[in-house]
Each structure stands twice: as structure tokens, then as C-alpha cells.
PDB file of C-alpha atoms in Angstrom:
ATOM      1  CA  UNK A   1     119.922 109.431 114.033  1.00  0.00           C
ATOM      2  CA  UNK A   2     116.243 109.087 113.449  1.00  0.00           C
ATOM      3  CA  UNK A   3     114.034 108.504 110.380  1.00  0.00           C
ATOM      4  CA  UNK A   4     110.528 109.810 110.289  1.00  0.00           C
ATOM      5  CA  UNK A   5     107.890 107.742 108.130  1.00  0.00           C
ATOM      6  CA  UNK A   6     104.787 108.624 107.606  1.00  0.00           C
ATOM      7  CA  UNK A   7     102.206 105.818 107.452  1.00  0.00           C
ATOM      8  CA  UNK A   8      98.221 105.340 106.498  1.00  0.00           C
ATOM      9  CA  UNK A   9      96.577 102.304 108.462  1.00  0.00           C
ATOM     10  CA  UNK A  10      94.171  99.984 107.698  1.00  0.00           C
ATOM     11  CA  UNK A  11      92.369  98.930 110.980  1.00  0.00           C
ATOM     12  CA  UNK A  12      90.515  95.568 111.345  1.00  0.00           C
ATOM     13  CA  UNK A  13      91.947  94.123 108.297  1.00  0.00           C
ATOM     14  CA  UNK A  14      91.536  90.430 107.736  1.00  0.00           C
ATOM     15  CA  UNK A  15      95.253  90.094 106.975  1.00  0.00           C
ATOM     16  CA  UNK A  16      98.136  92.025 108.962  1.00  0.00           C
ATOM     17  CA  UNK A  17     100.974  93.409 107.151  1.00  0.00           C
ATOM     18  CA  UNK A  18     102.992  95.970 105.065  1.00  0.00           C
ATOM     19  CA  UNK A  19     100.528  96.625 101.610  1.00  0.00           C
ATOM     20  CA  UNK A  20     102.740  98.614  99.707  1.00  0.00           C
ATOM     21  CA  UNK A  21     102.556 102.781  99.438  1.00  0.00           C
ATOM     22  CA  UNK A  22      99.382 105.132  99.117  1.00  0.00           C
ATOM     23  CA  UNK A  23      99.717 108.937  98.398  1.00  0.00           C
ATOM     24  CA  UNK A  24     103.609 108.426  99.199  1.00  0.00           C
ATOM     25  CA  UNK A  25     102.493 107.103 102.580  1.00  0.00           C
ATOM     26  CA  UNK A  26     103.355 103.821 103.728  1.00  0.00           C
ATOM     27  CA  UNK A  27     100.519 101.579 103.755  1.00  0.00           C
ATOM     28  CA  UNK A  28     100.019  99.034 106.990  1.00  0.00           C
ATOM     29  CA  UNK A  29      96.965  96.685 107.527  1.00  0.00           C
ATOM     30  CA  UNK A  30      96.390  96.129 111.189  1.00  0.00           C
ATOM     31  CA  UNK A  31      94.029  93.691 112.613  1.00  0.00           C
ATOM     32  CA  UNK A  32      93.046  95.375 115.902  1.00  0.00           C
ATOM     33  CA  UNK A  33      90.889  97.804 116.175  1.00  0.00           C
ATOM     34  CA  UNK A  34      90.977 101.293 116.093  1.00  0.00           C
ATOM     35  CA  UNK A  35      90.002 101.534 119.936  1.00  0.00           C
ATOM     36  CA  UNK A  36      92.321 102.360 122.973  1.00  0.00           C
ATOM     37  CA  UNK A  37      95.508 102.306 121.152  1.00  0.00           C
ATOM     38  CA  UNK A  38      95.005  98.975 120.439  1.00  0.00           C
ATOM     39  CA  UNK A  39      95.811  99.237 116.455  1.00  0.00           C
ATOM     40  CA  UNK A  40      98.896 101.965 117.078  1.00  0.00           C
ATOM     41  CA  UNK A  41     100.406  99.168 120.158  1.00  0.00           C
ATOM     42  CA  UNK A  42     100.192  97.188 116.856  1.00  0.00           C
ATOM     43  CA  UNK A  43     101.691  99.453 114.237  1.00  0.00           C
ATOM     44  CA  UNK A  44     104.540  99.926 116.614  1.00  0.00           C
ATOM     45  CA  UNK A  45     105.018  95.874 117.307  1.00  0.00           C
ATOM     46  CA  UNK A  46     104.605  95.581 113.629  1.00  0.00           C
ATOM     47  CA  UNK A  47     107.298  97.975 112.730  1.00  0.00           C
ATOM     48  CA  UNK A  48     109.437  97.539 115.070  1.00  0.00           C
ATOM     49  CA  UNK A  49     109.528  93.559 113.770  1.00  0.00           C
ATOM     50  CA  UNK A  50     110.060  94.784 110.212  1.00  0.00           C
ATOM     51  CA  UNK A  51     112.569  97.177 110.739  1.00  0.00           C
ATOM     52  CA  UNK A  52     114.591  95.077 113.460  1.00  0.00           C
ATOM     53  CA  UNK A  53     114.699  97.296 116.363  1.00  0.00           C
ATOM     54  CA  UNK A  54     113.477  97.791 119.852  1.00  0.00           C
ATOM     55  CA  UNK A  55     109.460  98.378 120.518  1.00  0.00           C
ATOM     56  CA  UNK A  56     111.155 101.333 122.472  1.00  0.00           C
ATOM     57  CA  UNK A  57     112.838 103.159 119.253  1.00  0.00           C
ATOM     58  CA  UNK A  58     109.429 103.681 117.365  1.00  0.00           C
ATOM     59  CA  UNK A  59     106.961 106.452 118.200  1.00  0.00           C
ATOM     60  CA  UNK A  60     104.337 107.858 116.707  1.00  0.00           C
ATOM     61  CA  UNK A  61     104.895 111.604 116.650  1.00  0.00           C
ATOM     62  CA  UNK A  62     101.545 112.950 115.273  1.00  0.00           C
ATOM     63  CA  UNK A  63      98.146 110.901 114.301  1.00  0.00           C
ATOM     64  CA  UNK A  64      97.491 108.908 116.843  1.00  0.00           C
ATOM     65  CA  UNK A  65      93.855 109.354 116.726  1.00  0.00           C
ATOM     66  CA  UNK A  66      93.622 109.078 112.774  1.00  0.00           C
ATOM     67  CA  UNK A  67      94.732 107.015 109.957  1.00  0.00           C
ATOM     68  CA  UNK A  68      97.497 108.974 108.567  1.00  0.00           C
ATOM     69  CA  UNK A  69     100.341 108.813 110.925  1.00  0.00           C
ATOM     70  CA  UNK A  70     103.497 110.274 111.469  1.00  0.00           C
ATOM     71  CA  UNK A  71     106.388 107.623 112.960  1.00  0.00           C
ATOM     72  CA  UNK A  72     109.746 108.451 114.381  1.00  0.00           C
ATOM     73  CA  UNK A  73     112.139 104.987 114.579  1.00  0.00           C
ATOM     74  CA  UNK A  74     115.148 105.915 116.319  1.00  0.00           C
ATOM     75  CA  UNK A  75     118.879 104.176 115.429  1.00  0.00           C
ATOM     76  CA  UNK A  76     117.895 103.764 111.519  1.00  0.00           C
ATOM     77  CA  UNK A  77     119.063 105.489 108.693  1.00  0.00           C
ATOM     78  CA  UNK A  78     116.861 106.612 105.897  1.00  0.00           C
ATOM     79  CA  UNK A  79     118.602 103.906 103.474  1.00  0.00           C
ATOM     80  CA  UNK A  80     118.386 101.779 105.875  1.00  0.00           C
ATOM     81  CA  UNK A  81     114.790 102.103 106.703  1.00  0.00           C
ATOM     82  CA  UNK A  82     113.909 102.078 102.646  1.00  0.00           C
ATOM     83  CA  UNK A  83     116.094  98.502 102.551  1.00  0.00           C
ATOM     84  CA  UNK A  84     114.046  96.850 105.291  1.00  0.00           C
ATOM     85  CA  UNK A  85     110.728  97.874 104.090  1.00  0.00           C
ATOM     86  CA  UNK A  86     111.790  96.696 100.659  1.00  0.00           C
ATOM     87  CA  UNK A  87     112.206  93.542 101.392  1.00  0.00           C
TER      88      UNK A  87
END
């Protein structure tokens, strides 16, 4: 079982963190930079932390050169998935 979310980032942002939705997406601030993967190694960290699994179990399946992303977190139900970020 997998759950795909898509996700808009925010590089460099002065606070790191969930902020919410945007156009259905789900809106992350990241403070690294958008420079040799060093803001999606922290979108995965970051979700990976929020949703309680393994760095391993989340992959970003399309986007990884733009701000809309598409992430694919293994072991995690939908409901699940919508709980965790909820909260």
C-alpha cells in the first residue's frame, strides 16, 4: 500500500514546516535551498518525521527539479496519511 501526495515547496524559508494546502497541494516550507537536492533530501526528512516512517518509504516520483512535486510514501494508508498531516 502506497499513498501518493502531491506537494508545492517553499525553498529558503525562514521557518521549516507543514503551511497548510495551496491549489489542493500540500504546502511545505523548506529552509535549504533549491540546489543539489538539498531542499527535496529535506522534504523527504521532513515528511518522513511527520508521517512516522522510514526516510526509505518516501520518494518523490515526479518534480524533482520544480516546486510542485509528486510524493509516493510507502506503508501508509490514505486515512492514515490525511490523520498525520492533520495533526
Amino acid at each position: 500500500m502506497a499513498v501518493f501526495l502531491d506537494v508545492r515547496v517553499i525553498p529558503r524559508a525562514s521557518r521549516p514546516g507543514l503551511a497548510g494546502t495551496r491549489h489542493g497541494a500540500l504546502l511545505v516550507r523548506l529552509s535549504a535551498p533549491p540546489v543539489e537536492g538539498a531542499a527535496n533530501a529535506e522534504l523527504i526528512e521532513l515528511l518522513a518525521k511527520v508521517l512516522d516512517v522510514p526516510k526509505r518509504q518516501v520518494t518523490i516520483v515526479a518534480g524533482e527539479r520544480g516546486r510542485l512535486k509528486r510524493v509516493r510514501v510507502e506503508g501508509l494508508t490514505a486515512e492514515r496519511a490525511a490523520e498525520m498531516l492533520k495533526a
